[in-house]
Short mmCIF file of C-alpha atoms in Angstrom, two decimals:
data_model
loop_
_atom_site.label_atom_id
_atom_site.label_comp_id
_atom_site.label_asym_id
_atom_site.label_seq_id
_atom_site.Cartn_x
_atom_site.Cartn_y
_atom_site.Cartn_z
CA UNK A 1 -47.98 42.63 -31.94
CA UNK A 2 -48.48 39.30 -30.25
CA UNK A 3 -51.46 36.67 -31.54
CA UNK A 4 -54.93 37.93 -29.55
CA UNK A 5 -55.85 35.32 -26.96
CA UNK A 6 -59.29 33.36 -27.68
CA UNK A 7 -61.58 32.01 -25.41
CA UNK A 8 -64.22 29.42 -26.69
CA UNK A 9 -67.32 28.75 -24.67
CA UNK A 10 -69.60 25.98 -25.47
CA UNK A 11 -67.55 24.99 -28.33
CA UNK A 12 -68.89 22.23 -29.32
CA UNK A 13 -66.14 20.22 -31.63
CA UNK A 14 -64.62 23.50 -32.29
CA UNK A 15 -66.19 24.94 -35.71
CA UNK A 16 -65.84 28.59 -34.65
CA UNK A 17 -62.52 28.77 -33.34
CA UNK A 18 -61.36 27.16 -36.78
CA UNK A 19 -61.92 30.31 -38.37
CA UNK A 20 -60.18 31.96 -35.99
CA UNK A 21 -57.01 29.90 -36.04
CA UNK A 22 -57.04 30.08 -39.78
CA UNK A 23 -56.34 34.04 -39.73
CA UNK A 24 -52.96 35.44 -40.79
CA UNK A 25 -51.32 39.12 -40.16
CA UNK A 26 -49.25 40.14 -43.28
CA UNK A 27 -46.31 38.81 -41.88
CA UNK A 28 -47.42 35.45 -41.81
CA UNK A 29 -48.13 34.23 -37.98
CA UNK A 30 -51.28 33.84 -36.28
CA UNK A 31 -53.24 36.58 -35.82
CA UNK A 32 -55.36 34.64 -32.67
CA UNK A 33 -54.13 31.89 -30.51
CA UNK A 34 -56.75 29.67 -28.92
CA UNK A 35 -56.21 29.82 -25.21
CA UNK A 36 -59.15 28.25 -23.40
CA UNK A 37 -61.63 26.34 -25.10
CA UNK A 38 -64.75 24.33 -23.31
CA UNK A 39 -67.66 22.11 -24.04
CA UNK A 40 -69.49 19.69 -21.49
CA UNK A 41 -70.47 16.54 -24.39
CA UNK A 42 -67.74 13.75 -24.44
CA UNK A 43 -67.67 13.38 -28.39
CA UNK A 44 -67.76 17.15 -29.33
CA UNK A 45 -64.88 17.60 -27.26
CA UNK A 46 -62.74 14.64 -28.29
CA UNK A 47 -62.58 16.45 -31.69
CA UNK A 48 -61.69 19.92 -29.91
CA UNK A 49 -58.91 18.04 -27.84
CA UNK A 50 -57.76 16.48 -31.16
CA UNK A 51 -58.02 20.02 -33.01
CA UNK A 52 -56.29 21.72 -30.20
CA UNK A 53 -53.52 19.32 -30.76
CA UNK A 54 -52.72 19.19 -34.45
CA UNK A 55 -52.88 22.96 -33.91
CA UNK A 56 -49.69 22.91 -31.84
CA UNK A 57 -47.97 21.17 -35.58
CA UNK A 58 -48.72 24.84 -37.27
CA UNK A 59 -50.10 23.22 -40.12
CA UNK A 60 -47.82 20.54 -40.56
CA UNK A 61 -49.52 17.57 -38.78
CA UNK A 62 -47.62 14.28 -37.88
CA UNK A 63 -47.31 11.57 -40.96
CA UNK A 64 -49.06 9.10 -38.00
CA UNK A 65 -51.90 11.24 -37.89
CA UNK A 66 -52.02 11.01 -41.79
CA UNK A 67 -51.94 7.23 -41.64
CA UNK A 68 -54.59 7.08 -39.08
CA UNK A 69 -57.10 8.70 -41.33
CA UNK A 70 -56.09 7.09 -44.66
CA UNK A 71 -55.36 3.15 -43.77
CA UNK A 72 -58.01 3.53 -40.42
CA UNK A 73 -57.47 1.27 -37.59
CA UNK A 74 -56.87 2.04 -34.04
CA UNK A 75 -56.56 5.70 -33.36
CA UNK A 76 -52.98 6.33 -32.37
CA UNK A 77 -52.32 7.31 -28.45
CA UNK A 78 -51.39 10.90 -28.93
CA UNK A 79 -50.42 11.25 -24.93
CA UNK A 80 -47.61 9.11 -25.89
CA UNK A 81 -46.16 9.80 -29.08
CA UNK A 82 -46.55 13.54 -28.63
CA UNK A 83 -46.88 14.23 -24.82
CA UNK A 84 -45.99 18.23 -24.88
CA UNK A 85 -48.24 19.06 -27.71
CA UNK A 86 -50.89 16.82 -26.18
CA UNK A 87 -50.11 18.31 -22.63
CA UNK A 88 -50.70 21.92 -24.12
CA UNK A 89 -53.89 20.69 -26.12
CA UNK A 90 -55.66 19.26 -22.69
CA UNK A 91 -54.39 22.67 -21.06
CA UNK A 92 -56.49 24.31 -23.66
CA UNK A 93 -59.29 22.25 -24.21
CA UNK A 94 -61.52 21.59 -21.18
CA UNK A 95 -64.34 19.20 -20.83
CA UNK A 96 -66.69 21.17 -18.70
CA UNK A 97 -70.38 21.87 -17.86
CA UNK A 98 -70.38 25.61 -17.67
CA UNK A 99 -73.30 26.93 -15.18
CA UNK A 100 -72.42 24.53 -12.15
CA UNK A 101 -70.84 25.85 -9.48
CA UNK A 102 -68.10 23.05 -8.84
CA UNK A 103 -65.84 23.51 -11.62
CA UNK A 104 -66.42 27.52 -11.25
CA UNK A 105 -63.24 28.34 -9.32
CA UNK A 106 -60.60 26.97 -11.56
CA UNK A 107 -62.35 28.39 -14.76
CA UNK A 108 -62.65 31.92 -12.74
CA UNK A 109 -58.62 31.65 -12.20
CA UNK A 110 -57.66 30.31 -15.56
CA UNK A 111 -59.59 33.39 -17.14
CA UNK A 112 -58.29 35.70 -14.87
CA UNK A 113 -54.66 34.14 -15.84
CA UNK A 114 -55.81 34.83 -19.48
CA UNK A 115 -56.64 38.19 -19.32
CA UNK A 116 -53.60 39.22 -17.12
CA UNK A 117 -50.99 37.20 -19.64
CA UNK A 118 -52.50 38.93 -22.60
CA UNK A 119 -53.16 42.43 -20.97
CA UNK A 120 -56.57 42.78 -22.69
CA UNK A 121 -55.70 41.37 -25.84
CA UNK A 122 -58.90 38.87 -25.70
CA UNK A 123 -61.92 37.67 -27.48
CA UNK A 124 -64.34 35.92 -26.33
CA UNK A 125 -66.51 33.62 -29.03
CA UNK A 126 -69.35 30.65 -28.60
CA UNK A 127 -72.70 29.89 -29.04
CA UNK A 128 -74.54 29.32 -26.13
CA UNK A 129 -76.32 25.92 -26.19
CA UNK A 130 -79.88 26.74 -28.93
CA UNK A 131 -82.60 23.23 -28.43
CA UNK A 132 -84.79 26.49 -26.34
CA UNK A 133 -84.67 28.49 -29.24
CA UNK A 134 -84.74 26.66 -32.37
CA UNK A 135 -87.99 26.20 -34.01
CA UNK A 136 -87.46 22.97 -33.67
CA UNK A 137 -86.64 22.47 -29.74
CA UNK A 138 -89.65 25.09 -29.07
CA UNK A 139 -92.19 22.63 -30.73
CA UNK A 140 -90.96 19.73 -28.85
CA UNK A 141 -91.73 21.43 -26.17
CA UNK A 142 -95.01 22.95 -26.83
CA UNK A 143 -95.57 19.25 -26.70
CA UNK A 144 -94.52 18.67 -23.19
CA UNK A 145 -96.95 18.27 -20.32
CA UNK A 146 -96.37 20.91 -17.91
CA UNK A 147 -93.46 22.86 -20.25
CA UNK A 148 -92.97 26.05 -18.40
CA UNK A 149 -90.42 28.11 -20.25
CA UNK A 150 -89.15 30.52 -17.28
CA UNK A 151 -88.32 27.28 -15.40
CA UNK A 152 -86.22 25.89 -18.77
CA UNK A 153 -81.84 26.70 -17.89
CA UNK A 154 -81.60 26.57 -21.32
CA UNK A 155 -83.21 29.85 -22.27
CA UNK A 156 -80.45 31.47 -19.37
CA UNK A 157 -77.56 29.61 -20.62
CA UNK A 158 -76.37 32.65 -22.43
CA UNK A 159 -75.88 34.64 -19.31
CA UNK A 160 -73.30 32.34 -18.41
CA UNK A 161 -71.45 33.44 -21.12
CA UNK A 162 -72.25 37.55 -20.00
CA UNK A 163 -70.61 36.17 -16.92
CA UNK A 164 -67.51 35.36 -18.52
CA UNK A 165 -67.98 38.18 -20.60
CA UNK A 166 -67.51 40.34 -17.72
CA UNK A 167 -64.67 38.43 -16.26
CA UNK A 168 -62.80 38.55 -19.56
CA UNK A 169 -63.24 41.82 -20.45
CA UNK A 170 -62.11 41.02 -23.83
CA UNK A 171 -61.32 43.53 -27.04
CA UNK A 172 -64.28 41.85 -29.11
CA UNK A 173 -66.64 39.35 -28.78
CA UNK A 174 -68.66 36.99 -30.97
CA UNK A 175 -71.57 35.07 -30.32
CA UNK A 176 -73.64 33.02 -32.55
CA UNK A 177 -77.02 31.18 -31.96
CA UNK A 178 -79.86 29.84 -34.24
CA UNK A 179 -82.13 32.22 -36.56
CA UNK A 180 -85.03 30.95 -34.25
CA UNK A 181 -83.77 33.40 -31.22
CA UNK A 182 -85.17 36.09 -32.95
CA UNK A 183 -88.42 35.10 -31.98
CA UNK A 184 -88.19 33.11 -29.08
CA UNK A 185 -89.40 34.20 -25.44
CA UNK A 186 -90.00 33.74 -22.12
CA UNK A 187 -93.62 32.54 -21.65
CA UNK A 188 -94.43 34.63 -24.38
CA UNK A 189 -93.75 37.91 -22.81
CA UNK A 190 -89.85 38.87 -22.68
CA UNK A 191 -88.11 38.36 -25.79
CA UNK A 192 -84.90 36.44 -25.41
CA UNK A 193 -83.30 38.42 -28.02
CA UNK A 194 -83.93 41.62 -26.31
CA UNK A 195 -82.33 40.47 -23.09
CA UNK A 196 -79.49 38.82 -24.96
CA UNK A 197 -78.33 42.40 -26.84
CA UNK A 198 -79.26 44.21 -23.68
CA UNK A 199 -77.06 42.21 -21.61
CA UNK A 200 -73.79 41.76 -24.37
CA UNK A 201 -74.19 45.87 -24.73
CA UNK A 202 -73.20 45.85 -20.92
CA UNK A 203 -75.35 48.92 -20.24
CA UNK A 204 -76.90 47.45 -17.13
CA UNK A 205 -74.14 45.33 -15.14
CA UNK A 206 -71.89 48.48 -14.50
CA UNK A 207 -68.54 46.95 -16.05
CA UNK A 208 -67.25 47.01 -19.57
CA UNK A 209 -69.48 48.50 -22.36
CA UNK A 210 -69.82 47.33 -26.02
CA UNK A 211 -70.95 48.40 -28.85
CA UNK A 212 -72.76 45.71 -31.25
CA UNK A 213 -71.41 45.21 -34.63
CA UNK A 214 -73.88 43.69 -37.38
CA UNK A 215 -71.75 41.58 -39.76
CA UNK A 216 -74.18 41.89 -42.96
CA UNK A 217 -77.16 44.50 -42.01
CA UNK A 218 -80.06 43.92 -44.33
CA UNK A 219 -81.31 47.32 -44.35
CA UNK A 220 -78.47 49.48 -45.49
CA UNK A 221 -74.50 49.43 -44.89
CA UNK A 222 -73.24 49.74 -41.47
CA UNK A 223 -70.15 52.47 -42.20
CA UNK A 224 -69.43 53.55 -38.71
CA UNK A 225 -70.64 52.86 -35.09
CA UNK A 226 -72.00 55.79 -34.67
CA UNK A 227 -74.54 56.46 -37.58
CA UNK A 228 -76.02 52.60 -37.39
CA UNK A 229 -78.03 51.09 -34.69
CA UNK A 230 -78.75 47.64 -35.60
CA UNK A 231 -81.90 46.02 -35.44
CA UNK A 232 -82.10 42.77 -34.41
CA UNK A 233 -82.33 41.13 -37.89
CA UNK A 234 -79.44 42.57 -38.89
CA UNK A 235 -77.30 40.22 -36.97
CA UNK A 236 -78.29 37.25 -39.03
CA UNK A 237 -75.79 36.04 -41.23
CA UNK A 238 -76.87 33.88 -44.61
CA UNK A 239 -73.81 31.69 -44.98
CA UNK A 240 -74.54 31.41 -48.83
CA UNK A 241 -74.05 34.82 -49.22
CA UNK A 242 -70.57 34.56 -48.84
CA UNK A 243 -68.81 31.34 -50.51
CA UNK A 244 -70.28 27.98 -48.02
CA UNK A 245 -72.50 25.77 -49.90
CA UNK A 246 -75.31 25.38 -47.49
CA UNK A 247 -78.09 27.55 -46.47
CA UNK A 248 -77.15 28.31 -42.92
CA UNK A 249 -78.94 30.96 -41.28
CA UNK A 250 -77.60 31.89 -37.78
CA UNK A 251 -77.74 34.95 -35.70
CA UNK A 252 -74.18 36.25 -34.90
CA UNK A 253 -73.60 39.05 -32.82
CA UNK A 254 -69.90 41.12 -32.64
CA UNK A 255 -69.15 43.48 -29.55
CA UNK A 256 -66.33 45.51 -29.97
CA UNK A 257 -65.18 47.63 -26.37
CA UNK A 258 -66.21 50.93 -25.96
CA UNK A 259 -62.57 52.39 -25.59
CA UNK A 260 -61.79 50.74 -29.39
CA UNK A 261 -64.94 51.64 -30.85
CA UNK A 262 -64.56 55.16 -29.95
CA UNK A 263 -60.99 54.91 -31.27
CA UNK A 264 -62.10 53.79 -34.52
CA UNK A 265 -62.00 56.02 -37.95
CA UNK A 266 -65.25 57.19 -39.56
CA UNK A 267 -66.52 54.26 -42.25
CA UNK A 268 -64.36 52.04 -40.88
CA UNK A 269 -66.90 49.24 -41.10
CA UNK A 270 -67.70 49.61 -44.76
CA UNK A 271 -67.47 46.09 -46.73
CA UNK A 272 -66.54 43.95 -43.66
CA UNK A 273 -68.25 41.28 -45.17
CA UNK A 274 -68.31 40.92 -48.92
CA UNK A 275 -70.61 38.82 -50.32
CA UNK A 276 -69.13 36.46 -52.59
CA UNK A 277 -70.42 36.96 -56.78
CA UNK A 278 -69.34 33.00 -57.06
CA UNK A 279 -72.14 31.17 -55.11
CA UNK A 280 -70.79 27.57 -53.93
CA UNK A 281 -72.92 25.09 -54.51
CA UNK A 282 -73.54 21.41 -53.67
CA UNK A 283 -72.46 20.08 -56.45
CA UNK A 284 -69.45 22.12 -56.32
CA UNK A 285 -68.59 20.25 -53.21
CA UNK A 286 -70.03 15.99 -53.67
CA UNK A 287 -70.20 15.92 -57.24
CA UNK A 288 -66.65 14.59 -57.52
CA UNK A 289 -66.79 12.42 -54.41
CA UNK A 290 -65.94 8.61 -55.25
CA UNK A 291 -69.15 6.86 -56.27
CA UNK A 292 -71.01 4.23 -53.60
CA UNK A 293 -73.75 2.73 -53.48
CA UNK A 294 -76.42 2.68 -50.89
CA UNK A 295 -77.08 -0.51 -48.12
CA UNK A 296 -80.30 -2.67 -48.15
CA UNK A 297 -82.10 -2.44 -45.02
CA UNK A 298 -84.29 -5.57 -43.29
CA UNK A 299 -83.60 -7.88 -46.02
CA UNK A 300 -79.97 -9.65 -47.61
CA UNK A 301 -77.69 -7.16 -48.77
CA UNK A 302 -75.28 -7.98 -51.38
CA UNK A 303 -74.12 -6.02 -54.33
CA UNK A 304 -75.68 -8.77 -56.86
CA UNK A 305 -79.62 -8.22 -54.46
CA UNK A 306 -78.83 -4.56 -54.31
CA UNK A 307 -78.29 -4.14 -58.18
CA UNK A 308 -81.72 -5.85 -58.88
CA UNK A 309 -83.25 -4.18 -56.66
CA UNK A 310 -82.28 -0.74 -57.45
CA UNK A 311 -82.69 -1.87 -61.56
CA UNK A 312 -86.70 -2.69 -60.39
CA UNK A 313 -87.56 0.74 -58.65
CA UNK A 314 -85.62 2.28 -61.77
CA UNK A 315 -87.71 0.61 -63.93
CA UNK A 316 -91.29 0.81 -61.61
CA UNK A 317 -90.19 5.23 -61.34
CA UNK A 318 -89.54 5.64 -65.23
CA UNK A 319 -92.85 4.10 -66.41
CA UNK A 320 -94.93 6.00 -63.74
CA UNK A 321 -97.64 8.60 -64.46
CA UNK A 322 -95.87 11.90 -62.55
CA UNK A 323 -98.77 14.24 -63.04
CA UNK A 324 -96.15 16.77 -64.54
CA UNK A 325 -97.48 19.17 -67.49
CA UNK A 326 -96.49 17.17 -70.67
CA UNK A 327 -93.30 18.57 -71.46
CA UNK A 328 -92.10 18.02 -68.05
CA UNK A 329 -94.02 14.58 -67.46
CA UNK A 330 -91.74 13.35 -71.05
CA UNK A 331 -88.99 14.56 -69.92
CA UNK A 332 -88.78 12.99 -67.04
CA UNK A 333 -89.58 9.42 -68.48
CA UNK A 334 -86.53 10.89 -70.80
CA UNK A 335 -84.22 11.25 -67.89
CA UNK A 336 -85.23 8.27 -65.64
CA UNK A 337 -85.04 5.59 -68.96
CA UNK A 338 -81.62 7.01 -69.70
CA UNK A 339 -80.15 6.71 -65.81
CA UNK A 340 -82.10 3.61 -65.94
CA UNK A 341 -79.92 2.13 -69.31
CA UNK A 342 -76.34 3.53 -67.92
CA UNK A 343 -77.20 1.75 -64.51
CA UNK A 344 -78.17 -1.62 -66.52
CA UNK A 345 -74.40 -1.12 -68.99
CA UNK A 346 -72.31 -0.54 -65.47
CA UNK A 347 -70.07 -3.80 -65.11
CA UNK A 348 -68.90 -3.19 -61.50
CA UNK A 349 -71.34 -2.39 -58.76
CA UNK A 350 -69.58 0.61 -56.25
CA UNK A 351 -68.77 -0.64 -52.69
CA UNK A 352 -70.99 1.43 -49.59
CA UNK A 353 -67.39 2.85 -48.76
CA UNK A 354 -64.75 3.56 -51.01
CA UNK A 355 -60.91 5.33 -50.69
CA UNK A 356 -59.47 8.04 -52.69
CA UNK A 357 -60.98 11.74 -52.95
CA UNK A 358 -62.24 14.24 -54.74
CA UNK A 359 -63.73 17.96 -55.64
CA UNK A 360 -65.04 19.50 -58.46
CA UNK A 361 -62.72 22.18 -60.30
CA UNK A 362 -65.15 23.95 -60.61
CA UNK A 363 -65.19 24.47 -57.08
CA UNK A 364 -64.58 28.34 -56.05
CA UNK A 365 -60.99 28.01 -55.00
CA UNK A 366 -61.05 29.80 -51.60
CA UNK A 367 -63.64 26.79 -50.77
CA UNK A 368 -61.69 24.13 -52.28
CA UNK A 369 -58.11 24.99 -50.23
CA UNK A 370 -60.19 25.23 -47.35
CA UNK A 371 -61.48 21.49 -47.53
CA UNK A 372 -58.74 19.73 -49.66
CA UNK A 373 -55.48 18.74 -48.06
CA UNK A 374 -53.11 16.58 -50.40
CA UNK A 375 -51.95 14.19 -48.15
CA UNK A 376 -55.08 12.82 -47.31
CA UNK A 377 -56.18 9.69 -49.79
CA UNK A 378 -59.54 9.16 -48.52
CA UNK A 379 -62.63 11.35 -47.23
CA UNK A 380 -63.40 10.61 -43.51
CA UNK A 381 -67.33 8.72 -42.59
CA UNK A 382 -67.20 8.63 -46.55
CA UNK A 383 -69.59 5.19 -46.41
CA UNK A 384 -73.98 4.40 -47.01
CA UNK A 385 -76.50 4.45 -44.88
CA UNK A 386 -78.89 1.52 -45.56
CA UNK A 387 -82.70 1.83 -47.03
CA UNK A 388 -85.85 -0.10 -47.26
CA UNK A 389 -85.90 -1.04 -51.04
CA UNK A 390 -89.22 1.24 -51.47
CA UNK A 391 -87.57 4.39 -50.23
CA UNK A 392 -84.65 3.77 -52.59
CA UNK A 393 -87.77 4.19 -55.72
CA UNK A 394 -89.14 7.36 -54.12
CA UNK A 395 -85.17 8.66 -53.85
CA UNK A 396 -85.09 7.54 -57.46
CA UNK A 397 -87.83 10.12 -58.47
CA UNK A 398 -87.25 12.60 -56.16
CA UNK A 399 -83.51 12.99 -57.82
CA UNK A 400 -84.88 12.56 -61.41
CA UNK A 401 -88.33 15.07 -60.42
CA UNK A 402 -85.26 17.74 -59.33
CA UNK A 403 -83.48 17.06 -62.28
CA UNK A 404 -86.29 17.97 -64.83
CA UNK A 405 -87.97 20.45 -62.20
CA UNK A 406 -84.87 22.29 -61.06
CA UNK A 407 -86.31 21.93 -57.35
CA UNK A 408 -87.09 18.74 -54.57
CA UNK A 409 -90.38 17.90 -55.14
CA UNK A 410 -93.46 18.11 -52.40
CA UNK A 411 -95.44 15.31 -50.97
CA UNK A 412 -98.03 16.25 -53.49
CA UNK A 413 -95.96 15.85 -56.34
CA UNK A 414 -95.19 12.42 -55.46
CA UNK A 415 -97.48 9.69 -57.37
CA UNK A 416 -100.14 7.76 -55.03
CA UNK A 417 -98.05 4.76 -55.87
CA UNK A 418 -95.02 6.13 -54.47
CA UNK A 419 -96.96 7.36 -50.84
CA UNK A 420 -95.13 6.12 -47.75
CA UNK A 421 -96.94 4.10 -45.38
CA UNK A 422 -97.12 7.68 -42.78
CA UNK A 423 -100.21 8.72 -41.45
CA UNK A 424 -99.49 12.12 -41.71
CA UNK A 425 -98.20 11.95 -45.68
CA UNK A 426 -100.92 13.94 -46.83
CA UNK A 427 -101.77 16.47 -44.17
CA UNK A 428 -99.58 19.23 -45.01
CA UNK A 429 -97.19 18.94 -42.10
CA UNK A 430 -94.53 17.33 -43.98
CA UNK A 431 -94.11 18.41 -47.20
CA UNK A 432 -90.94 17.74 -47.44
CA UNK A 433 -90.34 14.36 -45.82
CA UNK A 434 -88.50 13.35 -49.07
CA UNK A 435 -85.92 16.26 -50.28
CA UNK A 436 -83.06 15.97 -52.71
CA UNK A 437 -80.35 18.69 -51.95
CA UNK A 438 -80.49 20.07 -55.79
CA UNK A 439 -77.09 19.88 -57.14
CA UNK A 440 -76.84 23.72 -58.46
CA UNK A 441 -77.42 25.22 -55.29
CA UNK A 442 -76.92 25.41 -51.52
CA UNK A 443 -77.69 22.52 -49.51
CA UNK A 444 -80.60 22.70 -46.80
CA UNK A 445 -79.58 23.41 -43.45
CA UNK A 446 -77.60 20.68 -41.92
CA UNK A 447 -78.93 19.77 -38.30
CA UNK A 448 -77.35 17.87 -35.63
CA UNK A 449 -80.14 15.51 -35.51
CA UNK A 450 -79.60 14.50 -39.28
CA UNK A 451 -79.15 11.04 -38.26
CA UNK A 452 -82.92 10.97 -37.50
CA UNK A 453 -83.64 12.90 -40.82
CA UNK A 454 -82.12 10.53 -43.26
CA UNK A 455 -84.98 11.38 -45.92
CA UNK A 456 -83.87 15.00 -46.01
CA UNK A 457 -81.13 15.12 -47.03
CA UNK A 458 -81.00 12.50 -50.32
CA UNK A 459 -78.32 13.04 -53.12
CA UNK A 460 -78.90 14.79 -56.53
CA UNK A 461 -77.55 11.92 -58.71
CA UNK A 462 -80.17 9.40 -59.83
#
């Protein structure tokens, strides 16, 4: 049996369909083939179009490519050195605004063209764009003068991809969104969730019919189609639950077509997720990164300034009064005098960016060959952001507060001493302004606006 043809809609840089490309049969070749792939955001596709075309290498990627991302420099013109696997990579991935009518007509015939070469041997997968229904994007919002969610695209986004859905009329489907669907709607009436399942069900629109497949139900196991109607919570996936070392919550949704479903032997959906008895873990993953230090921001930033300044918050954070019970409170004057004297014995001060790699062995190994590749000598955007010198002290006791605590600590638990210059520090609002992702456990939910969140996300190590 030939690959199964995949069609990715809003793509982004093409997270999704690397799962899918990954898969195997028995006898070794791909189980799906990426036909069509699309996202409308210039840098989120570069990476697709530069996915897409490694891809066409099966695994074995040019030694250029290699050399680009070990010795940097200019990135090499692909077009040229590679024009047929480039040529099919631009065929596959599109830079496109789905939703306008313009480009419309050559998508329509290109996804006709799939679904004829494959003869129904398609899925469909994307997440339709989610700033409407995070919980984040809805408070912005809130906050807008004259915010009329009916008139928003963005909540109707996802019946673009129904549309293509229909046109498709693939085997399976998957769609994904944010946790935060669940309880988004319409000017507070219709729930978005509702007409989302509704619609990918098919029960309405007269064409194909699906029936919805939760990955990891909450409530019991899902053993066939026809003893389990899932609820809507039952579609959200915990990605810690099964190996990734980050607490991802997202809603994903699998439609399988009527005519298979029907077809399909009783508890044949037992176990088709197993949760993993190995949890992966932060550490698991940075722990044996190569060490670097962090930048100095608005003032001179060299590594002799940097190392006194980092050796005076050390010293300011282990004599402070934490307001810890006393066996925690000595402990952590313990931990931060001891980080404090192997920081003063270093001889070398780490550069903000730094080659060579690394990951723990103690990493579960599934994890580990999925992010290792032994012909790469350095770790891509492995370099420091830069900090104002009293941020670096509160980063300094946040780690060390983890360390002895086991878990980031609240604004409360900060000392007075060590309270930012916000207005809102002590309202309540944002409690954690300061986190440390705690080395034994999942990271925090990694956002696409972590640029702007620089505080959130600060590193276990003292």
């Amino acid at each position: 049996m030939s690959a199964y043809s995949v069609v990715d809609i809003f793509a982004g840089p093409g997270g999704l369909a690397e799962g899918f490309s990954s898969v195997r049969r028995e006898d070794g070749n791909p189980a799906f083939r990426l036909a069509l792939s699309i996202e409308k955001e210039a840098a989120a596709h570069s990476t697709l179009q530069l996915r897409a075309f490694l891809r066409q290498f099966d695994g074995t990627f040019p030694d250029c490519y290699y050399d680009f991302i070990n010795e940097g420099g200019e990135e090499p013109d692909w077009a040229a050195l590679f024009p047929d696997q480039w040529s099919a990579a631009s065929r596959e991935a599109w830079q496109l605004e789905l939703g306008k009518e313009d480009p419309e007509f050559r998508l329509n015939a290109r996804i006709d063209e799939i679904r004829e070469e494959a003869k129904g041997n398609t899925v469909l997968i994307g997440g339709p764009p989610c700033q409407a229904y995070s919980l984040v994007g809805r408070a912005r919002n809130q906050g807008k003068e004259g915010y009329i969610a009916s008139e928003d695209k963005r909540h109707f986004l996802y019946q673009e991809y129904i549309r293509i859905l229909d046109r498709l009329r693939p085997a399976a489907f998957v769609m994904e969104n944010v946790k935060g669907m669940l309880s988004s709607s319409v000017d507070g009436e219709n729930k978005i969730i509702d007409m989302v399942l509704d619609d990918l069900r098919g029960e309405r629109r007269g064409g194909e019919r699906y029936r919805l497949i939760a990955l990891s139900p909450h409530r019991r196991r899902q053993l066939d189609l026809d003893s389990f109607e899932p609820r809507a919570s039952d579609f959200v996936i915990r990605a810690e639950d099964f190996g990734v070392p980050q607490a991802r919550h997202r809603v994903i949704v699998v439609g399988l077509r009527e005519d298979l479903a029907a077809d399909l032997p009783e508890h044949s959906l037992s176990d088709v997720m197993v949760r993993h008895n190995l949890a992966a873990t932060v550490g698991h993953v940075i722990d044996s990164m190569p060490k670097l230090r962090s930048g100095l921001s608005r003032r001179t930033d060299t590594p002799e300034e940097w190392r006194q300044v980092v050796t005076d918050a050390m010293t300011f954070v282990a004599d402070i009064e934490t307001g810890l019970p006393d066996d925690q409170h000595l402990a952590f004057a313990t931990y931060a005098m001891r980080h404090l004297t192997a920081f003063r014995a270093q001889n070398t001060v780490p550069d903000r960016s730094a080659t060579g790699t690394g990951i723990s062995g103690a990493c579960p190994r599934d994890l580990r060959d999925w992010l290792t590749d032994d012909r790469l000598k350095t770790l891509p955007n492995h370099f420091t952001r830069s900090h104002m010198t009293s941020d670096l002290a509160r980063y300094f006791y946040a780690a060390v507060f983890a360390e002895v605590v086991g878990k980031s600590p609240k604004a409360s638990d900060f000392p007075e001493e060590l309270a930012p210059r916000h207005r809102n520090w002590s309202s309540g609002k944002f409690a954690d302004r300061f986190r440390v992702q705690v080395s034994g456990g999942p990271s925090t939910t990694v956002t696409s606006h972590i640029s702007k969140d620089g505080h959130y996300f600060i590193h276990p190590d003292p």
